[in-house]
PDB file of C-alpha atoms in Angstrom:
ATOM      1  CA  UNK A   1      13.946 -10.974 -31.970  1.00 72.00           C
ATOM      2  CA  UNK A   2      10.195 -10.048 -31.441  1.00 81.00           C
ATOM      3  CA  UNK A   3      11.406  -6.180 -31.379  1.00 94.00           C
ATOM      4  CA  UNK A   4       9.111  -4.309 -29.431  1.00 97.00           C
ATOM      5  CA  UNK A   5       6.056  -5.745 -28.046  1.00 97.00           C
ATOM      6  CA  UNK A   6       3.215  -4.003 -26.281  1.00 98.00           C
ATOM      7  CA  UNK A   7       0.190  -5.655 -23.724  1.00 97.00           C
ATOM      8  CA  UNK A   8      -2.651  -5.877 -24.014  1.00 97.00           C
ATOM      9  CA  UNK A   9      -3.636  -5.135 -27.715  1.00 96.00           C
ATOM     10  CA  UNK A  10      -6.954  -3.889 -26.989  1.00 96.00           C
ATOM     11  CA  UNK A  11      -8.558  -2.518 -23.450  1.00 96.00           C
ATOM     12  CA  UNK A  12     -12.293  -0.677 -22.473  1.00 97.00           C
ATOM     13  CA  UNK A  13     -12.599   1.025 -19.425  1.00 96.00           C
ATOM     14  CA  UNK A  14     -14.956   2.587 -17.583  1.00 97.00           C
ATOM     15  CA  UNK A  15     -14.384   6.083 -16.167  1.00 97.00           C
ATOM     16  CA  UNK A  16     -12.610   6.127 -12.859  1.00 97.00           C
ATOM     17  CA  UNK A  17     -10.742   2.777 -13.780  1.00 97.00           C
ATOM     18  CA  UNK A  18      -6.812   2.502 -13.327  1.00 96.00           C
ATOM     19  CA  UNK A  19      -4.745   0.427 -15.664  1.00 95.00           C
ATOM     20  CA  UNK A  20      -1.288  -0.468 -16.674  1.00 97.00           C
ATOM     21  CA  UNK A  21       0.423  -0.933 -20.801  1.00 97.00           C
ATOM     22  CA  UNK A  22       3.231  -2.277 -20.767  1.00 97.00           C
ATOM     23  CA  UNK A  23       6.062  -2.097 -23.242  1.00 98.00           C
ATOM     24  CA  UNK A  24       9.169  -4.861 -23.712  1.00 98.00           C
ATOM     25  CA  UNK A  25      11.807  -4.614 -25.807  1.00 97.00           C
ATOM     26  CA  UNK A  26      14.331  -6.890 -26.397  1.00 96.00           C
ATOM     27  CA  UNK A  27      17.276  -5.193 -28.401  1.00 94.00           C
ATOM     28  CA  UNK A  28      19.140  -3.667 -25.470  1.00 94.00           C
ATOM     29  CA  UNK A  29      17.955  -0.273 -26.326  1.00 92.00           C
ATOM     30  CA  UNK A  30      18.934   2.944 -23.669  1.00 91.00           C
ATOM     31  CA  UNK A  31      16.248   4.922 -24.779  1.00 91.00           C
ATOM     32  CA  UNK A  32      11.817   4.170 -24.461  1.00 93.00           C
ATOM     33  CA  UNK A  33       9.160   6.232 -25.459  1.00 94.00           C
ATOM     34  CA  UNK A  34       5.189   6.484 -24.859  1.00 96.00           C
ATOM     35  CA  UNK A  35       3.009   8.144 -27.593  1.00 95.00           C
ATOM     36  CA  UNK A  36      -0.534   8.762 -27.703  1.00 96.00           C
ATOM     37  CA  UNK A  37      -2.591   8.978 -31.608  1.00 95.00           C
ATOM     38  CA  UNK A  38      -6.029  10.481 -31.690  1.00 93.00           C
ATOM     39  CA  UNK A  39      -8.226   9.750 -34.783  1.00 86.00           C
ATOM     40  CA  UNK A  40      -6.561  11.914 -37.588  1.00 81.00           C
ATOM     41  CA  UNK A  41      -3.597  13.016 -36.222  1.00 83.00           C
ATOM     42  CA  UNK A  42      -0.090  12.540 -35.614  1.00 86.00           C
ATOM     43  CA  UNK A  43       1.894  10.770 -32.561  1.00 90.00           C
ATOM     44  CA  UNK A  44       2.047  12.910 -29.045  1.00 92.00           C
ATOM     45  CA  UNK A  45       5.025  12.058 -26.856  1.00 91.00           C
ATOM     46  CA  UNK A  46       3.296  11.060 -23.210  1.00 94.00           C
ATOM     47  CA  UNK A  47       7.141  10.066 -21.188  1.00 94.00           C
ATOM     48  CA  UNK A  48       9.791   8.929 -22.000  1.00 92.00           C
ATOM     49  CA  UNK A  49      12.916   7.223 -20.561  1.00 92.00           C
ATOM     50  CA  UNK A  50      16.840   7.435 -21.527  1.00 88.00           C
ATOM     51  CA  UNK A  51      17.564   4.918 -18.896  1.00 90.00           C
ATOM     52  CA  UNK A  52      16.735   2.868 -16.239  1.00 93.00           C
ATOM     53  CA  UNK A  53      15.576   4.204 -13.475  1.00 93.00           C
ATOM     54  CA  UNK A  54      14.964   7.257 -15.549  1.00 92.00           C
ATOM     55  CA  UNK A  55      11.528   9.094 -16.519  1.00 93.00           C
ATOM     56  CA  UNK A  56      10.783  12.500 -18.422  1.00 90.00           C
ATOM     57  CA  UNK A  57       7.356  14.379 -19.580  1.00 91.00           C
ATOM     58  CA  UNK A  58       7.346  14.580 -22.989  1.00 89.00           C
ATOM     59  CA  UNK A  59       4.457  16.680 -24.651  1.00 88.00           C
ATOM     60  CA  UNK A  60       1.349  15.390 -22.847  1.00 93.00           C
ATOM     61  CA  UNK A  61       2.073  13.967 -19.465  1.00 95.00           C
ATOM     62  CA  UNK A  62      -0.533  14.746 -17.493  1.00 96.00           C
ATOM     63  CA  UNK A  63      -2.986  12.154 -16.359  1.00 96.00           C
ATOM     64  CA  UNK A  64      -0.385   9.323 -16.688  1.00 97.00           C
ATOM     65  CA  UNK A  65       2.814   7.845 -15.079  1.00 97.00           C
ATOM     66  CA  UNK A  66       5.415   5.512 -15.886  1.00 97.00           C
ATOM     67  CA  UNK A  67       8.154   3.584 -14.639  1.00 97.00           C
ATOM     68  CA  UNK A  68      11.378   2.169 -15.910  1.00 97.00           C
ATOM     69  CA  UNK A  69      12.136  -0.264 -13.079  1.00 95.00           C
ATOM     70  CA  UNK A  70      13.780  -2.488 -15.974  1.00 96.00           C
ATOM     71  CA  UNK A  71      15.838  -1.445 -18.708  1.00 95.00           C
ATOM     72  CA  UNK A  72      13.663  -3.850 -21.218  1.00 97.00           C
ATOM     73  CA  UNK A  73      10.502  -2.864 -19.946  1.00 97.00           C
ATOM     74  CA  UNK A  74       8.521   0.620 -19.794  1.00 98.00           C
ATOM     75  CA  UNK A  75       4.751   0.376 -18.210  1.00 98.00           C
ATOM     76  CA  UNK A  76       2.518   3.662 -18.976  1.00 98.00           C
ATOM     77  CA  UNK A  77       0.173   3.942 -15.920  1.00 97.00           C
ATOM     78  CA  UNK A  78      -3.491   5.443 -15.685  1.00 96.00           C
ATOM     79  CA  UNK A  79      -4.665   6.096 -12.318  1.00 92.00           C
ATOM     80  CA  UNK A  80      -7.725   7.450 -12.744  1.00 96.00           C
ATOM     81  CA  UNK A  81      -8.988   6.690 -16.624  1.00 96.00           C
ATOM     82  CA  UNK A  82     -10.848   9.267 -18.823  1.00 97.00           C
ATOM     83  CA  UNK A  83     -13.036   9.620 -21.739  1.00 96.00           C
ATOM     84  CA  UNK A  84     -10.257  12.244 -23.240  1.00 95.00           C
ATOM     85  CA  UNK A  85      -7.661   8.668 -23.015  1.00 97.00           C
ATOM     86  CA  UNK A  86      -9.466   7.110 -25.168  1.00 97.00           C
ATOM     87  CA  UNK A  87      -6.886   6.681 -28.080  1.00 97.00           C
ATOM     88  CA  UNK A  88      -4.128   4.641 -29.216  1.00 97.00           C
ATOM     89  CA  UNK A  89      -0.977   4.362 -27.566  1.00 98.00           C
ATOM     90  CA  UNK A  90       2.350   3.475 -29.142  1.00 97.00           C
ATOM     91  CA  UNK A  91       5.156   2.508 -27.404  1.00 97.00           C
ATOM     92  CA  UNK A  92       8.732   2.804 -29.050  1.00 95.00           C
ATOM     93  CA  UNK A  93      12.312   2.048 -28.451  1.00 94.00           C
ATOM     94  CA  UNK A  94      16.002   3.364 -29.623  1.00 90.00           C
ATOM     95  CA  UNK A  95      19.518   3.043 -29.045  1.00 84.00           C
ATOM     96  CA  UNK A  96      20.672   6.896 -27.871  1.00 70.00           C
ATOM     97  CA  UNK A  97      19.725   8.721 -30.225  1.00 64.00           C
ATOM     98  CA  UNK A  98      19.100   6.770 -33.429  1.00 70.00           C
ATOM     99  CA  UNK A  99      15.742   6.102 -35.046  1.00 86.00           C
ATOM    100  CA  UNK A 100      13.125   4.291 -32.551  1.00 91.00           C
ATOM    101  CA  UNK A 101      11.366   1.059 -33.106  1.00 93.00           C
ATOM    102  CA  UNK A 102       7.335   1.082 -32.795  1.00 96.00           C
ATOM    103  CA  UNK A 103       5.627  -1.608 -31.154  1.00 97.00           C
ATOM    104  CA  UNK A 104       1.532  -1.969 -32.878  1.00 96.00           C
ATOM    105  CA  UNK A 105      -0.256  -0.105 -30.475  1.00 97.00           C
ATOM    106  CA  UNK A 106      -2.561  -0.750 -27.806  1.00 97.00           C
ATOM    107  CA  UNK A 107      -6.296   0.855 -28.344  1.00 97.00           C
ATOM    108  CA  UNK A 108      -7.719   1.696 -25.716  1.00 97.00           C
ATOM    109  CA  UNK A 109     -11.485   2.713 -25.129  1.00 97.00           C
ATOM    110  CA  UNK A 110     -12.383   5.004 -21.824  1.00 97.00           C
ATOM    111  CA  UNK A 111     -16.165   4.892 -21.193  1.00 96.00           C
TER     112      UNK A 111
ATOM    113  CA  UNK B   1      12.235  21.806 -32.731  1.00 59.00           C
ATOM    114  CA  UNK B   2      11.291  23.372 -36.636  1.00 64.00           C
ATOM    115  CA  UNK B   3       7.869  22.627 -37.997  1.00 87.00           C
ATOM    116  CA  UNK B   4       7.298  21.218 -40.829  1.00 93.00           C
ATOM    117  CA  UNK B   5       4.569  21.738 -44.054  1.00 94.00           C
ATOM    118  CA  UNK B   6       3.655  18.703 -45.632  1.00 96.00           C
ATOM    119  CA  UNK B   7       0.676  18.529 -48.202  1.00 97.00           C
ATOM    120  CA  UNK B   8      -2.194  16.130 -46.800  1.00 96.00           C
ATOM    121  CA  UNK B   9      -2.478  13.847 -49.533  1.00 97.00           C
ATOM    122  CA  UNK B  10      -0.536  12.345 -53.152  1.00 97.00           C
ATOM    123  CA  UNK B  11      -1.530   9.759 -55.696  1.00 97.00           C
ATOM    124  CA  UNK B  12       1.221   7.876 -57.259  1.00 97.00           C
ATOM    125  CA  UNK B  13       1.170   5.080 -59.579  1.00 97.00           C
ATOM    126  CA  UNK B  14       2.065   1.813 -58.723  1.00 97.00           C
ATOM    127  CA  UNK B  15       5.776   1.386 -60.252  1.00 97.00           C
ATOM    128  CA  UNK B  16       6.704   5.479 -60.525  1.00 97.00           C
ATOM    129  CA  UNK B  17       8.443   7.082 -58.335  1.00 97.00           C
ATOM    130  CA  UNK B  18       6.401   8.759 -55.393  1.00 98.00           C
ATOM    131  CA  UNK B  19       8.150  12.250 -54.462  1.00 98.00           C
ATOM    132  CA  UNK B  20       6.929  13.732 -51.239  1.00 98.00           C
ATOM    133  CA  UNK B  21       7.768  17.134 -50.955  1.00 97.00           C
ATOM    134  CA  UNK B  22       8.279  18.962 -47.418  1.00 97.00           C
ATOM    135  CA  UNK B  23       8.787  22.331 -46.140  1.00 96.00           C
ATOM    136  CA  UNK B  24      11.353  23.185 -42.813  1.00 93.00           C
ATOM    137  CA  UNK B  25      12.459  26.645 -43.814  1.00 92.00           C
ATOM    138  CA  UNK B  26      12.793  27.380 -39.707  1.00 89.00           C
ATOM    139  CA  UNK B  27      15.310  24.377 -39.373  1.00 89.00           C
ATOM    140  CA  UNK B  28      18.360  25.130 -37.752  1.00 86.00           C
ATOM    141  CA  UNK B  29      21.835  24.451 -38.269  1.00 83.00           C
ATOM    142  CA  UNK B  30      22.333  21.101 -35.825  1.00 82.00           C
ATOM    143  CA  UNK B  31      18.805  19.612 -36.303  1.00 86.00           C
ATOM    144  CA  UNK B  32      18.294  16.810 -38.626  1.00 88.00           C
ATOM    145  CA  UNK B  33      15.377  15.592 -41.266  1.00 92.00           C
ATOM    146  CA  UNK B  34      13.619  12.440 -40.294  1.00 92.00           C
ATOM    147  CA  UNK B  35      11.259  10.677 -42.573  1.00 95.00           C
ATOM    148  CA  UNK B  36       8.349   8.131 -41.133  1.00 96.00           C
ATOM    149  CA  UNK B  37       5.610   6.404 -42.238  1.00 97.00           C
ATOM    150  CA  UNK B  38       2.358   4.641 -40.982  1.00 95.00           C
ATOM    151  CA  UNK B  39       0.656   1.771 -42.588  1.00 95.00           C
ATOM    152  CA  UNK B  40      -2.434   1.912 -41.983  1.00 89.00           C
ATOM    153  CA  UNK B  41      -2.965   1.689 -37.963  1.00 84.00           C
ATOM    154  CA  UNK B  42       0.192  -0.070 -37.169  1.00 93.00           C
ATOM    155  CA  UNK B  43       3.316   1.614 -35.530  1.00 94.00           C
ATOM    156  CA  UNK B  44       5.274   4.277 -37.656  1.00 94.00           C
ATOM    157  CA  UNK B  45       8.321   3.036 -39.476  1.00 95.00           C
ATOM    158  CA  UNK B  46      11.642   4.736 -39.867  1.00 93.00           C
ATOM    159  CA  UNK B  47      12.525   5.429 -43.323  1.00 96.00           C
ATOM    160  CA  UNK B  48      15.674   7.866 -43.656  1.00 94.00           C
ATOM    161  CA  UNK B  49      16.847  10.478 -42.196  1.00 91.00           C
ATOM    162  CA  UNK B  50      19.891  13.496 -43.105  1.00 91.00           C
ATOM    163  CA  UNK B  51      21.693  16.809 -41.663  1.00 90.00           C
ATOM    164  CA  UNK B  52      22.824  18.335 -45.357  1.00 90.00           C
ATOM    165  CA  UNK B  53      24.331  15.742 -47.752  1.00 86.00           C
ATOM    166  CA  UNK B  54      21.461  14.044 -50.000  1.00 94.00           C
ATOM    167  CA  UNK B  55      20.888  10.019 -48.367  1.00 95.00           C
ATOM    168  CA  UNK B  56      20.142   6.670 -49.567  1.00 97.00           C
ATOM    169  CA  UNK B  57      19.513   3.479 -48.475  1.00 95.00           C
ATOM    170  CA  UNK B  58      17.446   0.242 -49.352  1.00 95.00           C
ATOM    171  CA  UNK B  59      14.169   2.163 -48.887  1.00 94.00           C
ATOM    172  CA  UNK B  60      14.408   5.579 -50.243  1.00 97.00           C
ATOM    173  CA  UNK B  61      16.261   8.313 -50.949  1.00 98.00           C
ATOM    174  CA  UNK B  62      16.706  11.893 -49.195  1.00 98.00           C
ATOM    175  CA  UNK B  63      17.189  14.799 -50.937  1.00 97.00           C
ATOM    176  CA  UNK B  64      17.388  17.801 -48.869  1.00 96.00           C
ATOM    177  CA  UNK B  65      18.176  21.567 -50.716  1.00 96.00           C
ATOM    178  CA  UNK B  66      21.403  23.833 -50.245  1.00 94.00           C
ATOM    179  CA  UNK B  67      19.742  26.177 -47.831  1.00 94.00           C
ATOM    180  CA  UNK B  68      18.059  23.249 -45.969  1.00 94.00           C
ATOM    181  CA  UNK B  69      14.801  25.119 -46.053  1.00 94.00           C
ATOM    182  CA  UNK B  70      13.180  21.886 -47.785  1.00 96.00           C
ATOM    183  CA  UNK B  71      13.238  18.302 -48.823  1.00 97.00           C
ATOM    184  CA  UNK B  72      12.208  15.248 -50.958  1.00 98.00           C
ATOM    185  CA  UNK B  73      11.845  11.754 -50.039  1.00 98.00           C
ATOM    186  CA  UNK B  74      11.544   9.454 -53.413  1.00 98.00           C
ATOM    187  CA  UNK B  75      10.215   6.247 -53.045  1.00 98.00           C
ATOM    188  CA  UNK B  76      11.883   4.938 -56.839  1.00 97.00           C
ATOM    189  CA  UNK B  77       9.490   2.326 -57.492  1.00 95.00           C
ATOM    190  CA  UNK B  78       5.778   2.801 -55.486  1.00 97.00           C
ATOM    191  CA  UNK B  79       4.152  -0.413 -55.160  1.00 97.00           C
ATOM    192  CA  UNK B  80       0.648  -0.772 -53.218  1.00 97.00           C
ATOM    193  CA  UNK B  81       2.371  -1.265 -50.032  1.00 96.00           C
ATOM    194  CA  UNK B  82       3.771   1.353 -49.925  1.00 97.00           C
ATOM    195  CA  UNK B  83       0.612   3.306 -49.498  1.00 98.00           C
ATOM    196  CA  UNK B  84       0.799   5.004 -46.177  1.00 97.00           C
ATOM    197  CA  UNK B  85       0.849   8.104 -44.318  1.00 96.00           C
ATOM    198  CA  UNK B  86       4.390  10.012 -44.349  1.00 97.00           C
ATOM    199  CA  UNK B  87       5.633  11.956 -41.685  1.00 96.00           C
ATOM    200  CA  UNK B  88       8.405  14.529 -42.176  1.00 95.00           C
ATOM    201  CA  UNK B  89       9.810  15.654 -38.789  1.00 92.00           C
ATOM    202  CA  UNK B  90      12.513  18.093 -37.821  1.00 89.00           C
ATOM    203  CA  UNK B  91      14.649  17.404 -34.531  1.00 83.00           C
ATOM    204  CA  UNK B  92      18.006  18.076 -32.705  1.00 72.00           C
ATOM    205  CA  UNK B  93      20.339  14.822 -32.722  1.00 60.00           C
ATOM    206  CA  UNK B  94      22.345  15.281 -29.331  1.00 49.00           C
ATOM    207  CA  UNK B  95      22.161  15.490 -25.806  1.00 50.00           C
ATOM    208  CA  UNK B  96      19.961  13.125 -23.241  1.00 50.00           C
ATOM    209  CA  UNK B  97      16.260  13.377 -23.954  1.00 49.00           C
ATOM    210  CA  UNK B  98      16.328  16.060 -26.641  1.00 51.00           C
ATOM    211  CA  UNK B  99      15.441  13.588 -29.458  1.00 60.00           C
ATOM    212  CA  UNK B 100      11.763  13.945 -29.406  1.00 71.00           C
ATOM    213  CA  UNK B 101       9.993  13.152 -32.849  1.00 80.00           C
ATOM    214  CA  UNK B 102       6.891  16.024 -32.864  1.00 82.00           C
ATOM    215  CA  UNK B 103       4.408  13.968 -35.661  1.00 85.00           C
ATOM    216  CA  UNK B 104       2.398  16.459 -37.114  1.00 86.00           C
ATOM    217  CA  UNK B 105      -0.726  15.126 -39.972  1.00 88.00           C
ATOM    218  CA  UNK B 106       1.712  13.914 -42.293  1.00 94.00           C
ATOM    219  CA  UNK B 107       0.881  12.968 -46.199  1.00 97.00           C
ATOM    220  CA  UNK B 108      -1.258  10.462 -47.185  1.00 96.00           C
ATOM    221  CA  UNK B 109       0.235   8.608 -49.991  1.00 98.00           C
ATOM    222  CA  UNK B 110      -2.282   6.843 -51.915  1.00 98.00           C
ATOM    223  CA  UNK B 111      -0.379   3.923 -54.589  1.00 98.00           C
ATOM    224  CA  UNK B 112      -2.864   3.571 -57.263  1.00 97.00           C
ATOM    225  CA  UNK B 113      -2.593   0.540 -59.473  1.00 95.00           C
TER     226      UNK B 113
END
């Protein structure tokens, strides 16, 4: 099983730019999650998803979308990219409730 | 969910046992003691987690106090991989979407050899 796998590993954009991450899992799991890091800190929940079909904001939403259109894959949309993006984003996966599986992170630059 | 106090950084030498204390003394009745970690910039880890009862499994062990105000995770036997940064994080377990882990700074453990 490759667990959870995130693409592309690295990504610079230019301000204005619109871009897609995308997160696959492939342990059946019910339940994805988006999380941004900023240099120094802790994880920020961005969405999340209990299901397909199914989105949520989670603690800092704004300025990105997602979509579950399959239950093994989550994409993390930015329309309109931003200096304050710039960080690294972490997708993860779990089965209800239980503890959630990281993928390694995608960094991405916003110039 | 509770917040947590965790101090920023430990040393521990390699082959002791690393004890990283942290503070919850808001937790609630029904939420539940999760322990992460980070190594270096890759994707956090699960380690452990518990509602009351102390916990152990391959990685660690849980000890969480009668009033459930604090706990301990031990790491029995540090080695230099396990040098990381340790979250402690407080949530509900139940209901659709109300499992959100809330990652504050953590505790940078530092394995010296």
């Amino acid at each position: 099983n490759a667990g959870v796998t995130q693409t592309p590993k690295f990504r610079v954009l230019k301000t204005g730019q619109s871009m897609t991450l995308l997160c696959a899992q492939d342990m059946n799991h019910e339940y994805m999650y988006w999380y941004r890091q900023d240099p120094g800190m802790g994880l920020r929940l961005i969405h999340y998803s209990v299901g397909e079909g199914t989105t949520a904001k989670g603690e800092v939403p704004d300025g990105y979308n997602v979509s579950r259109l399959k239950k093994q894959n989550f994409l993390l949309g930015l329309e309109s990219a931003a200096p304050s993006q710039t960080s690294v984003y972490f997708c993860a996966s779990s089965w209800r409730n239980n503890e959630q599986f990281f993928g390694p992170g995608t960094r991405l630059t916003v110039l | 969910d509770a917040k947590t106090t965790q101090p920023t950084s430990m040393d521990c030498a390699e082959g002791r046992a690393a004890n990283l204390p942290c503070n919850h003394s808001t937790i609630s009745g029904n939420e539940y003691v999760y322990w992460y970690r980070q190594i270096h910039s890759q994707g956090p880890q699960y380690i452990i987690h518990g509602l009351k009862n102390n916990e152990t499994n391959e990685m660690a062990s849980l000890i969480i106090t009668e009033d459930r105000k604090s706990s301990t995770l031990i790491l029995p036997h540090a080695t230099l991989r396990d040098t990381a940064v340790y979250y402690c994080i407080v949530t509900l377990y139940s209901g659709a979407g109300s499992y959100q882990l809330t990652f504050g700074k953590g505790t940078k453990l530092s394995v010296i050899p």
